[in-house]
Amino acid sequence: MLLAVETSCDETSVAVIHQGAVLSSVVSSQVQLHAEYGGVVPELATREHLSNLLPVTKDALNEAGISASSLDAVAATRGPGLPPALVVGWKTAQATAYVLNIPLIAVNHLEAHLYSPWSTGNPIAADYESFQPNISLIVSGGHTQLVCVRRFGEHTVLGGTLDDAAGECFDKTAKLLGLAYPGGPQIDRLAENGDPKRYEFPRPLLENQNNNFSFSGLKTSVRYYLDNHPELKVENTELPHLCASIQAAIVDVLVQKTIRAACREGLSCVTASGGVTCNRTLRSALTAACDDSGITLRLAPGTLCTDNAAMIGLLAEKKKKAGELPAEIHHDIIPSWSL
Ligand code: KG4
Ligand code: ZN
């Protein structure tokens, strides 16, 4: 039985994993706390992790129907993320490993997102046997990357955002529209009744043949457009069209660049993970584009898209089985900042 802890941003999450199956996964979200600031406040997130982590751990153990003495390993997100928030989870995991005298496994948060599409079912279980070499799109609030994964555990970052992440673009443009944080899910919901072609927002770097993204120009373009058309902010009828048009610009870039990377690398499988992968238009656009190009698509299951400890634990168990050396329990935290 492995206990996994995730505290890299604003979700306090603990999961229990056993032989590739998720026995429990508890996520305590701090979204309400940060909403009034329009984004995550690291100091508040850290304090909240401190008070939430033990009750969330107890819930995860209870839900799995086990006691701490049944654990034979503990894993935690080592980075990247908000440094003080990471410290809370990592130090708690270190202390747990020390007290129970069990190995501690460090997991890179982006690597956990990267392999999350290789789990499936309800309850979720690892499906690593079906792994295929792939191009992987990681899209979250903090990251946007295209990664080439030729073998499980061997990946190369092909490119990423030069400025804002895709989720950040959703959140920041939503804020310009007067929507609450996090804006991504709100844009997704409102766009359902909007015309994606009503407003023409830029598709940054779309014509550029490299694997990089840039979303800050799109955000600025929305800002100038709203400044020049103040009536749009009061006309609620335009809100769905604005949301649909912004979403279409983000999704077009993500989908086209991902498919192009797969073709360039000669790979016939694409995966997508991270919070933005919850977006229904992104999911359907990727599905359609992969169908058209004869590419197999693996999307992270809904519960593994936004931050969660289950994806951390599933990958940690795989690493443990593969014989990866456990982390030194007494070492201080040194977050790794890249994948
Ligand atoms: O993976 P995640 O929970 O945290 C990071 O590792 O950053 O991703 C959170 C991001 C936020 O920017 C949020 O707005 C976005 O995922 N998100 C969405 C949707 N659900 C979450 N963006 C667009 N559409 C959604 N349905
Ligand atoms: Zn994440």
PDB file of N, CA, C and O in Angstrom, residues 120-168:
ATOM      1  N   THR A 120      -6.996   4.382 -16.372  1.00  0.00           N
ATOM      2  CA  THR A 120      -8.355   4.388 -16.884  1.00  0.00           C
ATOM      3  C   THR A 120      -9.306   3.682 -15.915  1.00  0.00           C
ATOM      4  O   THR A 120      -8.864   3.084 -14.933  1.00  0.00           O
ATOM      5  N   GLY A 121     -10.608   3.728 -16.213  1.00  0.00           N
ATOM      6  CA  GLY A 121     -11.606   2.952 -15.467  1.00  0.00           C
ATOM      7  C   GLY A 121     -12.204   3.701 -14.301  1.00  0.00           C
ATOM      8  O   GLY A 121     -11.848   4.821 -13.986  1.00  0.00           O
ATOM      9  N   ASN A 122     -13.154   3.058 -13.685  1.00  0.00           N
ATOM     10  CA  ASN A 122     -13.829   3.617 -12.515  1.00  0.00           C
ATOM     11  C   ASN A 122     -14.111   2.477 -11.521  1.00  0.00           C
ATOM     12  O   ASN A 122     -14.972   1.661 -11.790  1.00  0.00           O
ATOM     13  N   PRO A 123     -13.357   2.381 -10.414  1.00  0.00           N
ATOM     14  CA  PRO A 123     -12.275   3.266  -9.983  1.00  0.00           C
ATOM     15  C   PRO A 123     -11.055   3.206 -10.906  1.00  0.00           C
ATOM     16  O   PRO A 123     -10.831   2.199 -11.596  1.00  0.00           O
ATOM     17  N   ILE A 124     -10.288   4.295 -10.857  1.00  0.00           N
ATOM     18  CA  ILE A 124      -9.128   4.435 -11.749  1.00  0.00           C
ATOM     19  C   ILE A 124      -8.042   3.410 -11.418  1.00  0.00           C
ATOM     20  O   ILE A 124      -7.759   3.142 -10.254  1.00  0.00           O
ATOM     21  N   ALA A 125      -7.469   2.836 -12.479  1.00  0.00           N
ATOM     22  CA  ALA A 125      -6.334   1.923 -12.292  1.00  0.00           C
ATOM     23  C   ALA A 125      -5.333   2.148 -13.422  1.00  0.00           C
ATOM     24  O   ALA A 125      -5.708   2.565 -14.524  1.00  0.00           O
ATOM     25  N   ALA A 126      -4.077   1.861 -13.143  1.00  0.00           N
ATOM     26  CA  ALA A 126      -3.027   2.028 -14.158  1.00  0.00           C
ATOM     27  C   ALA A 126      -3.272   1.061 -15.313  1.00  0.00           C
ATOM     28  O   ALA A 126      -3.711  -0.065 -15.116  1.00  0.00           O
ATOM     29  N   ASP A 127      -2.991   1.553 -16.510  1.00  0.00           N
ATOM     30  CA  ASP A 127      -3.159   0.740 -17.713  1.00  0.00           C
ATOM     31  C   ASP A 127      -1.875   0.851 -18.537  1.00  0.00           C
ATOM     32  O   ASP A 127      -1.901   1.124 -19.731  1.00  0.00           O
ATOM     33  N   TYR A 128      -0.744   0.663 -17.848  1.00  0.00           N
ATOM     34  CA  TYR A 128       0.548   0.920 -18.481  1.00  0.00           C
ATOM     35  C   TYR A 128       0.874  -0.096 -19.584  1.00  0.00           C
ATOM     36  O   TYR A 128       1.713   0.181 -20.434  1.00  0.00           O
ATOM     37  N   GLU A 129       0.197  -1.235 -19.569  1.00  0.00           N
ATOM     38  CA  GLU A 129       0.488  -2.262 -20.600  1.00  0.00           C
ATOM     39  C   GLU A 129       0.125  -1.730 -21.983  1.00  0.00           C
ATOM     40  O   GLU A 129       0.671  -2.165 -22.986  1.00  0.00           O
ATOM     41  N   SER A 130      -0.843  -0.799 -22.027  1.00  0.00           N
ATOM     42  CA  SER A 130      -1.267  -0.325 -23.350  1.00  0.00           C
ATOM     43  C   SER A 130      -0.416   0.847 -23.849  1.00  0.00           C
ATOM     44  O   SER A 130      -0.731   1.447 -24.872  1.00  0.00           O
ATOM     45  N   PHE A 131       0.661   1.168 -23.122  1.00  0.00           N
ATOM     46  CA  PHE A 131       1.503   2.315 -23.489  1.00  0.00           C
ATOM     47  C   PHE A 131       1.995   2.229 -24.935  1.00  0.00           C
ATOM     48  O   PHE A 131       2.384   1.166 -25.408  1.00  0.00           O
ATOM     49  N   GLN A 132       1.923   3.381 -25.609  1.00  0.00           N
ATOM     50  CA  GLN A 132       2.491   3.503 -26.957  1.00  0.00           C
ATOM     51  C   GLN A 132       3.363   4.747 -26.992  1.00  0.00           C
ATOM     52  O   GLN A 132       3.039   5.734 -26.333  1.00  0.00           O
ATOM     53  N   PRO A 133       4.434   4.760 -27.790  1.00  0.00           N
ATOM     54  CA  PRO A 133       5.214   5.993 -27.947  1.00  0.00           C
ATOM     55  C   PRO A 133       4.282   7.118 -28.393  1.00  0.00           C
ATOM     56  O   PRO A 133       3.378   6.887 -29.214  1.00  0.00           O
ATOM     57  N   ASN A 134       4.471   8.305 -27.842  1.00  0.00           N
ATOM     58  CA  ASN A 134       3.480   9.360 -28.102  1.00  0.00           C
ATOM     59  C   ASN A 134       4.050  10.763 -28.017  1.00  0.00           C
ATOM     60  O   ASN A 134       5.133  10.981 -27.487  1.00  0.00           O
ATOM     61  N   ILE A 135       3.234  11.683 -28.516  1.00  0.00           N
ATOM     62  CA  ILE A 135       3.464  13.118 -28.283  1.00  0.00           C
ATOM     63  C   ILE A 135       2.457  13.514 -27.233  1.00  0.00           C
ATOM     64  O   ILE A 135       1.253  13.232 -27.362  1.00  0.00           O
ATOM     65  N   SER A 136       2.946  14.161 -26.181  1.00  0.00           N
ATOM     66  CA  SER A 136       2.074  14.452 -25.052  1.00  0.00           C
ATOM     67  C   SER A 136       1.947  15.957 -24.838  1.00  0.00           C
ATOM     68  O   SER A 136       2.937  16.672 -24.775  1.00  0.00           O
ATOM     69  N   LEU A 137       0.709  16.392 -24.740  1.00  0.00           N
ATOM     70  CA  LEU A 137       0.419  17.801 -24.456  1.00  0.00           C
ATOM     71  C   LEU A 137       0.081  17.913 -22.972  1.00  0.00           C
ATOM     72  O   LEU A 137      -0.874  17.284 -22.507  1.00  0.00           O
ATOM     73  N   ILE A 138       0.883  18.684 -22.242  1.00  0.00           N
ATOM     74  CA  ILE A 138       0.576  18.939 -20.824  1.00  0.00           C
ATOM     75  C   ILE A 138       0.080  20.382 -20.750  1.00  0.00           C
ATOM     76  O   ILE A 138       0.815  21.313 -21.088  1.00  0.00           O
ATOM     77  N   VAL A 139      -1.171  20.547 -20.330  1.00  0.00           N
ATOM     78  CA  VAL A 139      -1.749  21.902 -20.289  1.00  0.00           C
ATOM     79  C   VAL A 139      -2.415  22.135 -18.943  1.00  0.00           C
ATOM     80  O   VAL A 139      -3.449  21.546 -18.632  1.00  0.00           O
ATOM     81  N   SER A 140      -1.804  23.028 -18.166  1.00  0.00           N
ATOM     82  CA  SER A 140      -2.386  23.297 -16.847  1.00  0.00           C
ATOM     83  C   SER A 140      -2.315  24.791 -16.571  1.00  0.00           C
ATOM     84  O   SER A 140      -2.034  25.590 -17.471  1.00  0.00           O
ATOM     85  N   GLY A 141      -2.554  25.153 -15.310  1.00  0.00           N
ATOM     86  CA  GLY A 141      -2.510  26.563 -14.952  1.00  0.00           C
ATOM     87  C   GLY A 141      -1.082  27.086 -14.949  1.00  0.00           C
ATOM     88  O   GLY A 141      -0.839  28.269 -15.184  1.00  0.00           O
ATOM     89  N   GLY A 142      -0.124  26.208 -14.690  1.00  0.00           N
ATOM     90  CA  GLY A 142       1.263  26.645 -14.577  1.00  0.00           C
ATOM     91  C   GLY A 142       2.135  26.239 -15.757  1.00  0.00           C
ATOM     92  O   GLY A 142       3.241  26.753 -15.908  1.00  0.00           O
ATOM     93  N   HIS A 143       1.668  25.302 -16.577  1.00  0.00           N
ATOM     94  CA  HIS A 143       2.545  24.748 -17.621  1.00  0.00           C
ATOM     95  C   HIS A 143       1.805  24.481 -18.923  1.00  0.00           C
ATOM     96  O   HIS A 143       0.621  24.133 -18.912  1.00  0.00           O
ATOM     97  N   THR A 144       2.541  24.621 -20.012  1.00  0.00           N
ATOM     98  CA  THR A 144       2.063  24.183 -21.325  1.00  0.00           C
ATOM     99  C   THR A 144       3.286  23.621 -22.020  1.00  0.00           C
ATOM    100  O   THR A 144       4.226  24.355 -22.313  1.00  0.00           O
ATOM    101  N   GLN A 145       3.295  22.319 -22.223  1.00  0.00           N
ATOM    102  CA  GLN A 145       4.478  21.687 -22.825  1.00  0.00           C
ATOM    103  C   GLN A 145       4.070  20.636 -23.837  1.00  0.00           C
ATOM    104  O   GLN A 145       3.022  19.990 -23.686  1.00  0.00           O
ATOM    105  N   LEU A 146       4.935  20.461 -24.843  1.00  0.00           N
ATOM    106  CA  LEU A 146       4.816  19.324 -25.756  1.00  0.00           C
ATOM    107  C   LEU A 146       6.011  18.421 -25.472  1.00  0.00           C
ATOM    108  O   LEU A 146       7.155  18.878 -25.474  1.00  0.00           O
ATOM    109  N   VAL A 147       5.707  17.164 -25.182  1.00  0.00           N
ATOM    110  CA  VAL A 147       6.755  16.232 -24.774  1.00  0.00           C
ATOM    111  C   VAL A 147       6.717  15.016 -25.689  1.00  0.00           C
ATOM    112  O   VAL A 147       5.638  14.515 -26.028  1.00  0.00           O
ATOM    113  N   CYS A 148       7.890  14.558 -26.089  1.00  0.00           N
ATOM    114  CA  CYS A 148       7.980  13.348 -26.910  1.00  0.00           C
ATOM    115  C   CYS A 148       8.336  12.190 -25.978  1.00  0.00           C
ATOM    116  O   CYS A 148       9.354  12.241 -25.280  1.00  0.00           O
ATOM    117  N   VAL A 149       7.471  11.171 -25.953  1.00  0.00           N
ATOM    118  CA  VAL A 149       7.705  10.036 -25.044  1.00  0.00           C
ATOM    119  C   VAL A 149       7.885   8.782 -25.898  1.00  0.00           C
ATOM    120  O   VAL A 149       6.909   8.173 -26.330  1.00  0.00           O
ATOM    121  N   ARG A 150       9.131   8.427 -26.146  1.00  0.00           N
ATOM    122  CA  ARG A 150       9.366   7.272 -27.035  1.00  0.00           C
ATOM    123  C   ARG A 150       9.284   5.956 -26.274  1.00  0.00           C
ATOM    124  O   ARG A 150       8.900   4.947 -26.817  1.00  0.00           O
ATOM    125  N   ARG A 151       9.622   5.987 -24.987  1.00  0.00           N
ATOM    126  CA  ARG A 151       9.513   4.810 -24.124  1.00  0.00           C
ATOM    127  C   ARG A 151       9.004   5.267 -22.776  1.00  0.00           C
ATOM    128  O   ARG A 151       9.267   6.423 -22.393  1.00  0.00           O
ATOM    129  N   PHE A 152       8.298   4.413 -22.045  1.00  0.00           N
ATOM    130  CA  PHE A 152       7.799   4.803 -20.728  1.00  0.00           C
ATOM    131  C   PHE A 152       8.996   5.205 -19.854  1.00  0.00           C
ATOM    132  O   PHE A 152       9.935   4.441 -19.685  1.00  0.00           O
ATOM    133  N   GLY A 153       8.957   6.421 -19.342  1.00  0.00           N
ATOM    134  CA  GLY A 153      10.045   6.893 -18.481  1.00  0.00           C
ATOM    135  C   GLY A 153      11.141   7.641 -19.221  1.00  0.00           C
ATOM    136  O   GLY A 153      12.037   8.190 -18.603  1.00  0.00           O
ATOM    137  N   GLU A 154      11.072   7.626 -20.563  1.00  0.00           N
ATOM    138  CA  GLU A 154      12.096   8.343 -21.345  1.00  0.00           C
ATOM    139  C   GLU A 154      11.405   9.410 -22.163  1.00  0.00           C
ATOM    140  O   GLU A 154      10.755   9.115 -23.168  1.00  0.00           O
ATOM    141  N   HIS A 155      11.515  10.640 -21.719  1.00  0.00           N
ATOM    142  CA  HIS A 155      10.798  11.693 -22.440  1.00  0.00           C
ATOM    143  C   HIS A 155      11.683  12.910 -22.678  1.00  0.00           C
ATOM    144  O   HIS A 155      12.590  13.200 -21.915  1.00  0.00           O
ATOM    145  N   THR A 156      11.376  13.598 -23.765  1.00  0.00           N
ATOM    146  CA  THR A 156      12.125  14.801 -24.136  1.00  0.00           C
ATOM    147  C   THR A 156      11.129  15.934 -24.315  1.00  0.00           C
ATOM    148  O   THR A 156      10.128  15.767 -25.024  1.00  0.00           O
ATOM    149  N   VAL A 157      11.391  17.061 -23.667  1.00  0.00           N
ATOM    150  CA  VAL A 157      10.508  18.216 -23.840  1.00  0.00           C
ATOM    151  C   VAL A 157      10.840  18.855 -25.188  1.00  0.00           C
ATOM    152  O   VAL A 157      11.975  19.259 -25.431  1.00  0.00           O
ATOM    153  N   LEU A 158       9.831  18.899 -26.079  1.00  0.00           N
ATOM    154  CA  LEU A 158      10.055  19.476 -27.410  1.00  0.00           C
ATOM    155  C   LEU A 158       9.894  20.984 -27.405  1.00  0.00           C
ATOM    156  O   LEU A 158      10.514  21.695 -28.180  1.00  0.00           O
ATOM    157  N   GLY A 159       9.021  21.459 -26.550  1.00  0.00           N
ATOM    158  CA  GLY A 159       8.768  22.896 -26.500  1.00  0.00           C
ATOM    159  C   GLY A 159       7.761  23.209 -25.419  1.00  0.00           C
ATOM    160  O   GLY A 159       7.212  22.313 -24.780  1.00  0.00           O
ATOM    161  N   GLY A 160       7.544  24.483 -25.240  1.00  0.00           N
ATOM    162  CA  GLY A 160       6.587  24.893 -24.202  1.00  0.00           C
ATOM    163  C   GLY A 160       6.246  26.347 -24.371  1.00  0.00           C
ATOM    164  O   GLY A 160       6.660  26.986 -25.347  1.00  0.00           O
ATOM    165  N   THR A 161       5.521  26.870 -23.410  1.00  0.00           N
ATOM    166  CA  THR A 161       5.115  28.261 -23.556  1.00  0.00           C
ATOM    167  C   THR A 161       6.281  29.200 -23.255  1.00  0.00           C
ATOM    168  O   THR A 161       7.093  28.932 -22.366  1.00  0.00           O
ATOM    169  N   LEU A 162       6.336  30.276 -24.015  1.00  0.00           N
ATOM    170  CA  LEU A 162       7.390  31.274 -23.814  1.00  0.00           C
ATOM    171  C   LEU A 162       6.956  32.293 -22.766  1.00  0.00           C
ATOM    172  O   LEU A 162       7.758  33.080 -22.301  1.00  0.00           O
ATOM    173  N   ASP A 163       5.661  32.285 -22.426  1.00  0.00           N
ATOM    174  CA  ASP A 163       5.169  33.244 -21.421  1.00  0.00           C
ATOM    175  C   ASP A 163       4.053  32.608 -20.588  1.00  0.00           C
ATOM    176  O   ASP A 163       4.337  31.778 -19.739  1.00  0.00           O
ATOM    177  N   ASP A 164       2.794  32.975 -20.832  1.00  0.00           N
ATOM    178  CA  ASP A 164       1.695  32.430 -20.019  1.00  0.00           C
ATOM    179  C   ASP A 164       1.391  30.980 -20.401  1.00  0.00           C
ATOM    180  O   ASP A 164       1.506  30.602 -21.568  1.00  0.00           O
ATOM    181  N   ALA A 165       0.948  30.202 -19.421  1.00  0.00           N
ATOM    182  CA  ALA A 165       0.455  28.848 -19.713  1.00  0.00           C
ATOM    183  C   ALA A 165      -0.982  28.969 -20.246  1.00  0.00           C
ATOM    184  O   ALA A 165      -1.639  29.995 -20.052  1.00  0.00           O
ATOM    185  N   ALA A 166      -1.446  27.897 -20.902  1.00  0.00           N
ATOM    186  CA  ALA A 166      -2.799  27.945 -21.481  1.00  0.00           C
ATOM    187  C   ALA A 166      -3.858  28.180 -20.395  1.00  0.00           C
ATOM    188  O   ALA A 166      -4.791  28.972 -20.584  1.00  0.00           O
ATOM    189  N   GLY A 167      -3.702  27.501 -19.250  1.00  0.00           N
ATOM    190  CA  GLY A 167      -4.687  27.676 -18.162  1.00  0.00           C
ATOM    191  C   GLY A 167      -4.660  29.090 -17.613  1.00  0.00           C
ATOM    192  O   GLY A 167      -5.695  29.665 -17.277  1.00  0.00           O
ATOM    193  N   GLU A 168      -3.447  29.640 -17.570  1.00  0.00           N
ATOM    194  CA  GLU A 168      -3.286  31.017 -17.106  1.00  0.00           C
ATOM    195  C   GLU A 168      -4.015  31.966 -18.070  1.00  0.00           C
ATOM    196  O   GLU A 168      -4.636  32.943 -17.642  1.00  0.00           O
TER     197      GLU A 168
END
